[in-house]
XYZ file of C-alpha atoms in Angstrom:
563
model
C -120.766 -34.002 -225.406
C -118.209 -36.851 -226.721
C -116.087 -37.627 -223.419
C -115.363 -36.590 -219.128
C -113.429 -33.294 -220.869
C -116.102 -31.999 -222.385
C -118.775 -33.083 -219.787
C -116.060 -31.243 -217.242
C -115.794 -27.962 -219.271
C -119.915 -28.041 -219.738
C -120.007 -27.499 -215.926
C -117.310 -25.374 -215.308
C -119.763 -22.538 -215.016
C -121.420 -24.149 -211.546
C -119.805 -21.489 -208.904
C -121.587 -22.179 -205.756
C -121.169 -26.205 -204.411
C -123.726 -27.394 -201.641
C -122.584 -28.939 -198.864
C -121.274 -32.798 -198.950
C -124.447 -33.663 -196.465
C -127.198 -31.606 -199.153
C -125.783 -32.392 -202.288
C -128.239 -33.855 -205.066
C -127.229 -36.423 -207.023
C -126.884 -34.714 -210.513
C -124.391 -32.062 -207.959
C -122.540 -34.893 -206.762
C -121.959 -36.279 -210.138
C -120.761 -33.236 -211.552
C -118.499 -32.051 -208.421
C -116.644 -36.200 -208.770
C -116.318 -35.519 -212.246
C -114.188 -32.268 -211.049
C -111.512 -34.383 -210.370
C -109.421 -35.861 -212.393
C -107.415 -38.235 -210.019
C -108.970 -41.511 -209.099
C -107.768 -41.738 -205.786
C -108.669 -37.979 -204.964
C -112.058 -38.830 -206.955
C -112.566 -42.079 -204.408
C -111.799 -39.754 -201.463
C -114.599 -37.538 -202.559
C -116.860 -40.585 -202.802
C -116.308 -41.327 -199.243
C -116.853 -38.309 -198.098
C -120.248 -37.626 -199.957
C -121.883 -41.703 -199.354
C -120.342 -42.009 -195.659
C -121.893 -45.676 -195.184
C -124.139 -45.874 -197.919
C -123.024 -47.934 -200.290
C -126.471 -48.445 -202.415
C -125.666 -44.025 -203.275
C -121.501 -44.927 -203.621
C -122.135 -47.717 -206.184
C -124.791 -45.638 -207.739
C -122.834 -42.120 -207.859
C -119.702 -44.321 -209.053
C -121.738 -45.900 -212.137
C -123.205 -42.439 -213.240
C -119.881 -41.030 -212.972
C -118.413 -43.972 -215.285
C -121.295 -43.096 -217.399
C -120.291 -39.199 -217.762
C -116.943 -40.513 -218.820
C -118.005 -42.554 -221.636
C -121.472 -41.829 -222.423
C -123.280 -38.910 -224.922
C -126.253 -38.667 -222.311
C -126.680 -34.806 -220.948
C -126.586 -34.497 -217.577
C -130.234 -34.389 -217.139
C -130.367 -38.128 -217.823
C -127.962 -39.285 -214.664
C -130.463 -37.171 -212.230
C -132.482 -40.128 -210.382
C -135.495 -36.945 -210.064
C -135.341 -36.429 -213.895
C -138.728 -37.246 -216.001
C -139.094 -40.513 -216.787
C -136.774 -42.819 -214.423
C -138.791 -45.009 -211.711
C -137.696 -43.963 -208.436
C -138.847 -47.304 -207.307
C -135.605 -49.094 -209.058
C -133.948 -46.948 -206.360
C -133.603 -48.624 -202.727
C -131.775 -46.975 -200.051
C -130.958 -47.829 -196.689
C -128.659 -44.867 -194.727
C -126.748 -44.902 -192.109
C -126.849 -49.165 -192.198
C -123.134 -49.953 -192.940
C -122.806 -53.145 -194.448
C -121.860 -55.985 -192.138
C -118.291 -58.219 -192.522
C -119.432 -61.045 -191.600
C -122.766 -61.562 -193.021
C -122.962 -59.269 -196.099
C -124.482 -61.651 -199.424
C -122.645 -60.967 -202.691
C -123.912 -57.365 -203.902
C -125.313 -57.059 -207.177
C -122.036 -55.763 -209.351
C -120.158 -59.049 -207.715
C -122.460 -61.397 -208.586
C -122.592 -60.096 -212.403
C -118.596 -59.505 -212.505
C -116.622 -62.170 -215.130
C -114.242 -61.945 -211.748
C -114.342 -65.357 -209.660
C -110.886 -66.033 -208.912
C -107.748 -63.450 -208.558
C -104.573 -65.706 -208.241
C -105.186 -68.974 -206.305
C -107.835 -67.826 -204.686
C -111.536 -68.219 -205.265
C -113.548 -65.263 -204.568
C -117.026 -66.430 -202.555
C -118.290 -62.690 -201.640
C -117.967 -59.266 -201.025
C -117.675 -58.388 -197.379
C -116.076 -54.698 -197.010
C -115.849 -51.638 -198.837
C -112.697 -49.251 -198.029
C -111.218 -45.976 -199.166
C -109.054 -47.955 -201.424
C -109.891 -51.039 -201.957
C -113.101 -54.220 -201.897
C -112.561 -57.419 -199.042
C -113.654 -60.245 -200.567
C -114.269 -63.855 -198.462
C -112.181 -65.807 -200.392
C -110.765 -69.713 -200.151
C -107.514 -71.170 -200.941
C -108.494 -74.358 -202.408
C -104.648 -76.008 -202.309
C -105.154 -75.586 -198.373
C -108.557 -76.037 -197.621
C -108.835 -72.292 -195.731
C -110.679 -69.569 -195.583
C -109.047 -66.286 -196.681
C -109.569 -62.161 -196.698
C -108.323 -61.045 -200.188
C -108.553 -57.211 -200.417
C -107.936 -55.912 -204.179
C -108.231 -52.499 -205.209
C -111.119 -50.722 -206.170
C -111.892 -50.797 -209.769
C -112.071 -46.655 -210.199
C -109.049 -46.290 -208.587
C -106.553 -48.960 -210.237
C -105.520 -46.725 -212.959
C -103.823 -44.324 -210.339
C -100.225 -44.797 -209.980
C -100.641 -44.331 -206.269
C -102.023 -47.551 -205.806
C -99.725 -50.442 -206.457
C -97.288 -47.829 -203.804
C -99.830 -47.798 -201.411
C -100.301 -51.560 -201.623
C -97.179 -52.522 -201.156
C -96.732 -49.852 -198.199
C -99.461 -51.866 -196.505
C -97.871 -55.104 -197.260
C -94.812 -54.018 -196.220
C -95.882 -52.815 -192.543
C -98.273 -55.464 -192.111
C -95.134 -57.724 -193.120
C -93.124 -56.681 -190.309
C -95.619 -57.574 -187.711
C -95.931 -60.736 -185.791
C -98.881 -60.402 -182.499
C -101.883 -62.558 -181.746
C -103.730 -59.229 -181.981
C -102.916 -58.484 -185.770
C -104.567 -59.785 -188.717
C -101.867 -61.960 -190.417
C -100.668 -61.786 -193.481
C -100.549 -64.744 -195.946
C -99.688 -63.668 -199.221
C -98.908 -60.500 -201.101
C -99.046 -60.653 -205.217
C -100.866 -59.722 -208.233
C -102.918 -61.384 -210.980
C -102.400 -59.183 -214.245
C -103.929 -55.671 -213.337
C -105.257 -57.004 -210.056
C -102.875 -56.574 -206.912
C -104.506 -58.083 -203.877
C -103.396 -59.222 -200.284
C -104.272 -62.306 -198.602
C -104.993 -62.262 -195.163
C -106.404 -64.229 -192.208
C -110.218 -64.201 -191.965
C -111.991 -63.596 -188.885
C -115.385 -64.921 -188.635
C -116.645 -62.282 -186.134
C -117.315 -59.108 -187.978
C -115.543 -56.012 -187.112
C -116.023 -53.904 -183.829
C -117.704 -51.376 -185.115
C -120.905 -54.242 -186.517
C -120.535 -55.837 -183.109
C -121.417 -52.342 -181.196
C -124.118 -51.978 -183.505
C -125.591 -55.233 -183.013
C -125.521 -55.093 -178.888
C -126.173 -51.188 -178.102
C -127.089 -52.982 -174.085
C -124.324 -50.940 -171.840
C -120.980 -52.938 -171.724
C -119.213 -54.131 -168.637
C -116.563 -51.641 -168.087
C -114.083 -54.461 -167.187
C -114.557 -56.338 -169.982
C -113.995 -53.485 -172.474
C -110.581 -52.581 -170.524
C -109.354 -56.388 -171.347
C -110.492 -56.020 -174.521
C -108.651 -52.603 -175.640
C -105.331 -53.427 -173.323
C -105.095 -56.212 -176.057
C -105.890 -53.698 -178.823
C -103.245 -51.729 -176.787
C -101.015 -54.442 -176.518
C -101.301 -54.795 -180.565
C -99.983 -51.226 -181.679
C -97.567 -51.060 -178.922
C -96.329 -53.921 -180.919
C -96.503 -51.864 -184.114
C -94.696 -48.921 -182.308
C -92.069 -51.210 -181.406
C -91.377 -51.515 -184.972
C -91.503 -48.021 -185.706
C -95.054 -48.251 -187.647
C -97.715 -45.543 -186.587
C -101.378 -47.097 -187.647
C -102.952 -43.642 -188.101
C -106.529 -45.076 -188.633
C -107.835 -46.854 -185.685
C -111.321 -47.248 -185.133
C -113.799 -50.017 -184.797
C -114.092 -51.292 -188.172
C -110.551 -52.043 -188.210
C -110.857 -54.206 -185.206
C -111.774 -57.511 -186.486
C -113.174 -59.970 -184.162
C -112.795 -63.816 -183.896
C -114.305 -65.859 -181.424
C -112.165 -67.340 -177.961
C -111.879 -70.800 -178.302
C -113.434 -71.809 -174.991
C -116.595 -69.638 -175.762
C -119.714 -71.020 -177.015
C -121.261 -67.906 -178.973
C -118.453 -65.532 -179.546
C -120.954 -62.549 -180.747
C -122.922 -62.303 -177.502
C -120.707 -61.131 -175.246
C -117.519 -58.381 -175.427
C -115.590 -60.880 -173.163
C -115.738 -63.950 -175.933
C -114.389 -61.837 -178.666
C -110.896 -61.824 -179.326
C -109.266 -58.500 -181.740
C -107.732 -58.258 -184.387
C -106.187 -55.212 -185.550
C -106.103 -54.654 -189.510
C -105.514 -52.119 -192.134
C -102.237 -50.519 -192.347
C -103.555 -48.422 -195.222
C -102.459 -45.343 -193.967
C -99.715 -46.847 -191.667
C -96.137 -44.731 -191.503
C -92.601 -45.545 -190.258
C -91.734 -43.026 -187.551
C -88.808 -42.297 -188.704
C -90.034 -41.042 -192.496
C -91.303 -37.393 -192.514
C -94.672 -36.797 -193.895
C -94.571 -35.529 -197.434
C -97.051 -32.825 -197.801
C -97.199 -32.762 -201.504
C -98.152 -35.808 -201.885
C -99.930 -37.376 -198.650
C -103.605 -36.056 -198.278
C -104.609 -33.445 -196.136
C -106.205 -35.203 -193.504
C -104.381 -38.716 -192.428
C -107.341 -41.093 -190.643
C -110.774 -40.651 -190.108
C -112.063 -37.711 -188.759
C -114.429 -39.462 -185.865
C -111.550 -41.211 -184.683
C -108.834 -38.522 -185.189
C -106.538 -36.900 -182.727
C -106.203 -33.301 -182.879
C -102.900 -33.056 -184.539
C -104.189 -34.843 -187.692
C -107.533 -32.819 -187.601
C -104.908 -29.494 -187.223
C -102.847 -31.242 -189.558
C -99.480 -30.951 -187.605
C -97.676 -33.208 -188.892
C -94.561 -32.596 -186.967
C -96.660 -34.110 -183.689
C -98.522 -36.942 -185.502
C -97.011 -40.095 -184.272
C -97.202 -43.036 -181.183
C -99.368 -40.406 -179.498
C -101.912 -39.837 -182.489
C -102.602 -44.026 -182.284
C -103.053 -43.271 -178.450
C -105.782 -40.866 -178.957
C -107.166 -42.942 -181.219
C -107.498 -46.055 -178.774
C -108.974 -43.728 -176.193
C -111.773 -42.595 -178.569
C -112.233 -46.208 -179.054
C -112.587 -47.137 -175.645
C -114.812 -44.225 -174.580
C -117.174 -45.676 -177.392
C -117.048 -48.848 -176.114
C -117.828 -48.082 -173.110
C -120.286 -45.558 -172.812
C -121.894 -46.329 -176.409
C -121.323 -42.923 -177.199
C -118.709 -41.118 -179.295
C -117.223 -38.606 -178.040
C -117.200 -36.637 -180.631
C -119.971 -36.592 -182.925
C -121.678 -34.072 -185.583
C -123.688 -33.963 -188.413
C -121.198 -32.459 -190.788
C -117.186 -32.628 -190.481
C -116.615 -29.319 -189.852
C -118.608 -29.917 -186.246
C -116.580 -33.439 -185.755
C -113.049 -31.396 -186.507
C -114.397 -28.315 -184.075
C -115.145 -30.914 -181.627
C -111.765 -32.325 -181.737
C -109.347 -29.232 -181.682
C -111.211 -27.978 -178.330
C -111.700 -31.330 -176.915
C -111.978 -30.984 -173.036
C -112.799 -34.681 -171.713
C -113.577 -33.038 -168.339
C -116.388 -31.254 -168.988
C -117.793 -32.248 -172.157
C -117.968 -36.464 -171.884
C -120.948 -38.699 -170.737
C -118.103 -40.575 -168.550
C -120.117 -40.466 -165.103
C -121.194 -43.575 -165.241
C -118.008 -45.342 -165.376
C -115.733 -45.998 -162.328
C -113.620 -43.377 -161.134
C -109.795 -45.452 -162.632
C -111.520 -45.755 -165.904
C -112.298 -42.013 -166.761
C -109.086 -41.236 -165.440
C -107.819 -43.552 -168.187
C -109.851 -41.960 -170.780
C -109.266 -38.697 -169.955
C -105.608 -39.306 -170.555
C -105.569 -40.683 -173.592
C -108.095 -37.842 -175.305
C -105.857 -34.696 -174.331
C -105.335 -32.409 -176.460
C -101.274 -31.867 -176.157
C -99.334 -35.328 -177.670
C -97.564 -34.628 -174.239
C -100.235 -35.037 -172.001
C -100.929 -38.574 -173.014
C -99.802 -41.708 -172.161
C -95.927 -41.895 -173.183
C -96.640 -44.716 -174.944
C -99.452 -47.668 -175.581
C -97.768 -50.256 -173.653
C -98.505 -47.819 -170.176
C -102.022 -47.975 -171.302
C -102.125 -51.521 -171.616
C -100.438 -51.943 -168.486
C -103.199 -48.929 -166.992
C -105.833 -51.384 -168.515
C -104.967 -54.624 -167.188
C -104.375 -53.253 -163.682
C -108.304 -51.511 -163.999
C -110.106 -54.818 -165.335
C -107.739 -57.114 -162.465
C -109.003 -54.656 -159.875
C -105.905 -52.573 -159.143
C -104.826 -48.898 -158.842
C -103.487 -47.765 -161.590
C -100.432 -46.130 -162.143
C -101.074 -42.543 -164.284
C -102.491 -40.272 -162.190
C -105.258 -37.848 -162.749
C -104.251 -34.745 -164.534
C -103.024 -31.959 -161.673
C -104.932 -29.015 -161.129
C -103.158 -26.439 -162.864
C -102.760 -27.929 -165.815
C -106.694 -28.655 -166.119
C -106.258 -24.471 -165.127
C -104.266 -24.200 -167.986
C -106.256 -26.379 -170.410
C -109.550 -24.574 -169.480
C -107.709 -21.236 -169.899
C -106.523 -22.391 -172.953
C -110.382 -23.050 -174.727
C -111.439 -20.298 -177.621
C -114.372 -19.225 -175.759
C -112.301 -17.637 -172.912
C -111.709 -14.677 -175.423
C -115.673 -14.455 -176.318
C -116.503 -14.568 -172.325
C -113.635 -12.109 -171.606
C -115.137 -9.631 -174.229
C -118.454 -10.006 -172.646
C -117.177 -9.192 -169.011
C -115.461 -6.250 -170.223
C -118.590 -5.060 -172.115
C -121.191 -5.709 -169.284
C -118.670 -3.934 -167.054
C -117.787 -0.891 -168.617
C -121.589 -0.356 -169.369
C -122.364 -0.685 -165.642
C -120.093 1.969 -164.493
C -120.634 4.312 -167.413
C -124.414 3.736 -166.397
C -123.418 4.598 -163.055
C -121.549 7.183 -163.391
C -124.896 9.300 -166.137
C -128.316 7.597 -163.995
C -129.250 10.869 -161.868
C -129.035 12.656 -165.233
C -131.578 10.135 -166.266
C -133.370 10.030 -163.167
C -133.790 13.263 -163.548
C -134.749 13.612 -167.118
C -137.786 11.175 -165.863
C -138.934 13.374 -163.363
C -137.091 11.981 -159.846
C -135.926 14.288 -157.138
C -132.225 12.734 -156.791
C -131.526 12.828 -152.955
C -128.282 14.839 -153.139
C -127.334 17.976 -153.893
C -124.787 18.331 -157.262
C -123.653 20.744 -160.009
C -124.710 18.924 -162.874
C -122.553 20.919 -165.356
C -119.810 20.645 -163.129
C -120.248 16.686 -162.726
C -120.432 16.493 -166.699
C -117.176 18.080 -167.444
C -115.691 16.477 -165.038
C -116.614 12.958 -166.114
C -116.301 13.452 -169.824
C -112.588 12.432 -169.647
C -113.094 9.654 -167.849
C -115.735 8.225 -170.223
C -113.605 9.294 -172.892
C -110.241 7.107 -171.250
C -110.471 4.466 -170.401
C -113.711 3.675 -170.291
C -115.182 4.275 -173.817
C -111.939 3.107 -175.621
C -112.467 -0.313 -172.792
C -116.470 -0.751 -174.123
C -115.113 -0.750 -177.825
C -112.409 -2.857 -177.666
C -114.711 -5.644 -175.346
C -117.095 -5.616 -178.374
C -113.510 -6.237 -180.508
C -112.560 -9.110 -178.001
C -115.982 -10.574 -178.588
C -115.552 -11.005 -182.203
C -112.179 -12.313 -181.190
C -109.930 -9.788 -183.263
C -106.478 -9.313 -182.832
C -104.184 -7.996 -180.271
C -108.054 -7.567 -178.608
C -107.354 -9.414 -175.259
C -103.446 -7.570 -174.963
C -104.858 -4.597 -175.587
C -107.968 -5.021 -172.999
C -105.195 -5.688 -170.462
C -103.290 -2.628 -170.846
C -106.489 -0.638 -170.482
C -107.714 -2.824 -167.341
C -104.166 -1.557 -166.054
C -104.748 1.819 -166.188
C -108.431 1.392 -165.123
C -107.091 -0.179 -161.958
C -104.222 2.180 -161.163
C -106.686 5.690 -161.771
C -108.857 3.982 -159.192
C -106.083 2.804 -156.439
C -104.893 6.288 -156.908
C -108.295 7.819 -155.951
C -108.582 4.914 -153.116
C -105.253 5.825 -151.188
C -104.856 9.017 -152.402
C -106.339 12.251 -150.346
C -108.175 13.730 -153.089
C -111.403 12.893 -154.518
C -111.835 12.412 -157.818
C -114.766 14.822 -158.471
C -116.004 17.913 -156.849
C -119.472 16.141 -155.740
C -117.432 14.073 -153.501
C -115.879 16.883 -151.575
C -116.231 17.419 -148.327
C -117.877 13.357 -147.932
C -115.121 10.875 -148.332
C -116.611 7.992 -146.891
C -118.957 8.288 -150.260
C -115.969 8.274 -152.514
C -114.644 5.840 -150.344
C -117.438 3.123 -151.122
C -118.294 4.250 -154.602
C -114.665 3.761 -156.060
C -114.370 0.836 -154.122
C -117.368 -1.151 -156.162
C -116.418 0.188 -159.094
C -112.377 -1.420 -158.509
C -113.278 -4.389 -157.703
C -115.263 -4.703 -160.975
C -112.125 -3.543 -162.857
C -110.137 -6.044 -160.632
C -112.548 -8.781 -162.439
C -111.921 -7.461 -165.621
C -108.445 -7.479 -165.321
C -108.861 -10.635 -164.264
C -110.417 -12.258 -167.090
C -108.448 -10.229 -169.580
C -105.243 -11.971 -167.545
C -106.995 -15.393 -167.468
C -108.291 -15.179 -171.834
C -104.098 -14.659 -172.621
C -103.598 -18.711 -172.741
C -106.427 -18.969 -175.434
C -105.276 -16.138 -177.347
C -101.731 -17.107 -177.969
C -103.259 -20.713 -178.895
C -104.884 -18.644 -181.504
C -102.544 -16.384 -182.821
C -100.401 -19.510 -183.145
C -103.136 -20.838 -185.362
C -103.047 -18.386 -187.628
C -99.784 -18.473 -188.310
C -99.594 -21.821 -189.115
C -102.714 -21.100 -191.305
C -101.191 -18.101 -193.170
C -97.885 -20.588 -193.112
C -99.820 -23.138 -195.196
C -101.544 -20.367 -197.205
């Protein structure tokens, strides 16, 4: 094995992948060696080490090993014979802090000190793209934030255009609530941007630090200022598409004694335009990735990936997601694997599903509005939210109102489960009646004297058509609905329809609808009563499950669309 080619080809045979959350080491190293593109490769990185860096620096050096080394396999697997598991220190789930972080162990043996003007003091942040170094500008005496590339990705042509994309929005921005920009260039292969350092950390440290509940106030002025921030951006047409608490940097209010105690002392700072977009350029599918943000933090529309919604609204979401955490502690949505996170967020229902009943009435409201599903449904735009915000923390009403009643109808109607529950009904239903219809034959199989008097053969044929249509063909397609097939719920309603009309027809009609009812038609009376309003309720639900099943049919045709 000479090179990444033949390492590549040597595991081409592996057909069955583990899951990101239970991969080994030795899998992990041969699924990132899979991929050929850095930045795709980095992606992957992320998405298998989450916040622990000790396994992304670790995965990252075995894969630069696999490139260039003769060493099987065998010899990258931390289990294999022979290694010291000891050398190995782990902490997960501890995401390395901004403002505090000492100079990791690669930094402090790198030849790299200085990149352009500015000397480089420590490592502070890792990113999808790129390392934060604390860095100071010795011809100004001032302390900088000089983020450079990641080494495994600088070979990718996508970087130096994604680096100047960044630049470029961040350029156009001028708000006391976005990091500054102070210099964008390049030192041989080594783009970087300066940018203004913020001694406080990021949000995302500072919730981790003081898990105590928060004053609801104070975390309404402190988002309508995040609000304020990307209204800002909107104004300029730039979508930030990645909010979330790590991007919020903190710096301390200058009349504030210890601005890391308390939420009120901090002052944010919105950074990383990474991923930022002018609303008026289309999203290129061929070469954007699939997902655009980060999945806890997404709206709906990115986790769907309908890009022909993502926009203002998608940064609204993404601010109420924010806020909810802030205030509750809690994130709304929250899994073990992304697959759970993405559920989560394409059947978000903030009305039934949030911890939010702790927090005054106003603020939920707030919340609420900003996590619907529908772009729509939101706030128009993040300057009403800011304005929502500042009336909540001064005391005020505020001005959106709660969603009406109907359209939290709608929304409910609108949830995937409706079909499942619908199928159920009809099943539970239709099993009752045909029960009804057979139990003296089984009463009498088990020995009972049935109190009435009946032709049994006559009863039979007379109720075989009835089981047969619509009843039998109702019981099959419930079980259909359950397993949420297609045309299941449309079909269900047709047959509810002539379930319903055979029984009005024996209710106001003169007849009875079998012989055993003759002559007693305050019996028929009762009985097919009971048994319509059951098929009224079936009807019912079939009517009520049509919201959620054009929501899904919908689905998959933009699935088999992108297939």
């Amino acid at each position: 094995m000479t090179g990444i080619s033949q390492f590549c080809r040597d595991v081409q045979h592996e057909v069955t992948v583990p899951s990101d959350d239970a991969l080994s080491d030795e899998e992990a190293v041969r699924r990132l060696c899979r991929v050929d593109d850095p930045v795709q490769r980095q992606d992957l990185l992320d998405d298998l080490c989450g916040d622990n860096h000790q396994r992304r620096d670790r995965l990252a050096s075995l894969v630069e090993a696999a490139k260039n080394g003769n060493r099987p396999l065998a010899a990258f697997d931390l289990s294999a014979p022979g290694r010291s598991k000891s050398t190995v220190h782990e902490t997960p789930g501890v995401p390395m802090n901004l403002a505090e972080t000492p100079v990791d162990s690669q930094f402090s043996r790198s030849p790299l000190k200085q990149i352009g003007n500015y000397e480089l003091t420590r490592l502070v942040g890792r990113g999808g793209m790129g390392n934060v170094f604390h860095a100071r500008d010795p011809a100004l005496d001032r302390e900088v934030a000089l983020k450079v590339p990641r080494v495994e990705v600088m070979l990718s042509p996508d970087v130096e255009r994604r680096f100047i994309r960044e630049a470029r929005a961040a350029a156009q921005l001028d708000h006391p609530n976005l990091v500054s920009i102070l210099q964008v260039g390049s030192d041989g292969p080594y783009p970087y941007i300066a940018s203004q350092w913020c001694d406080g950390g990021d949000l995302a440290t500072w919730m981790r630090k003081n898990p105590q509940p928060r004053d609801p106030y104070d975390a309404a002025r402190f988002m309508a200022a995040v609000a304020d921030a990307i209204q800002h951006c909107h104004g300029r047409r730039i979508v930030h598409l990645d909010l979330k608490p790590s991007n919020i940097l903190l710096v301390g209010r200058d009349d504030q004694t210890d601005p890391r105690s308390d939420l009120a002392a901090l002052h944010p700072k919105v950074t990383d335009f990474g991923l930022a977009r002018l609303m008026d350029v289309q999203l290129d599918q061929t070469t954007e990735s699939m997902f655009l943000g980060t999945p806890l933090y997404m709206a709906p529309e990115q986790a769907e990936c309908r890009r022909d919604l993502i926009g203002p609204a998608s940064d609204v979401f993404a601010l109420g997601v924010v806020l909810h955490e802030l205030a509750t502690g809690k994130r709304p949505f929250d899994g073990e694997t992304l697959t759970l996170v993405l559920d989560q967020i394409r059947s978000v229902n903030v009305h039934s599903t949030m911890p939010l009943r702790k927090l005054p009435r106003d603020l939920r409201t707030i919340i609420s509005r900003c996590l619907q599903r529908e772009p729509s449904d939101r706030y128009s735009t993040a300057a009403a939210l800011c304005d929502d915000l500042r009336l909540f923390a001064s005391e005020n009403p505020i001005r959106i109102r709660r969603v009406s009643l109907g359209r939290r109808f709608w929304l409910w109607c609108r949830r995937p489960e409706r079909i499942t529950q619908t199928g159920v009904v009809t099943v539970a239903i239709q099993i009752a009646v045909l029960s009804n219809l057979y139990s003296h034959y089984v009463l009498m199989g088990l020995g009972y004297q049935v109190p009435f008097s009946v032709d049994n053969w006559q009863f039979f044929k007379e109720t075989i058509p009835v089981a047969l249509f619509p009843h039998l063909p109702l019981l099959i397609n419930g079980f259909r609905t359950i397993r949420r097939k297609r045309w299941s719920v449309t079909i269900g309603i047709l047959l509810s329809l002539v379930f319903v009309g055979a029984l009005a027809s024996v209710l106001f009609g003169a007849k009875a609808a079998f012989s055993a009812y003759q002559g007693n038609p305050l019996a028929s009376y009762v009985a097919h009563l009971f048994i319509c309003c059951m098929a009224l309720v079936q009807l019912i639900a079939h009517l009520i499950a049509i919201p959620a099943a054009m929501k899904e049919s919908a689905e998959r045709g933009r699935t088999a669309a992108l297939i």
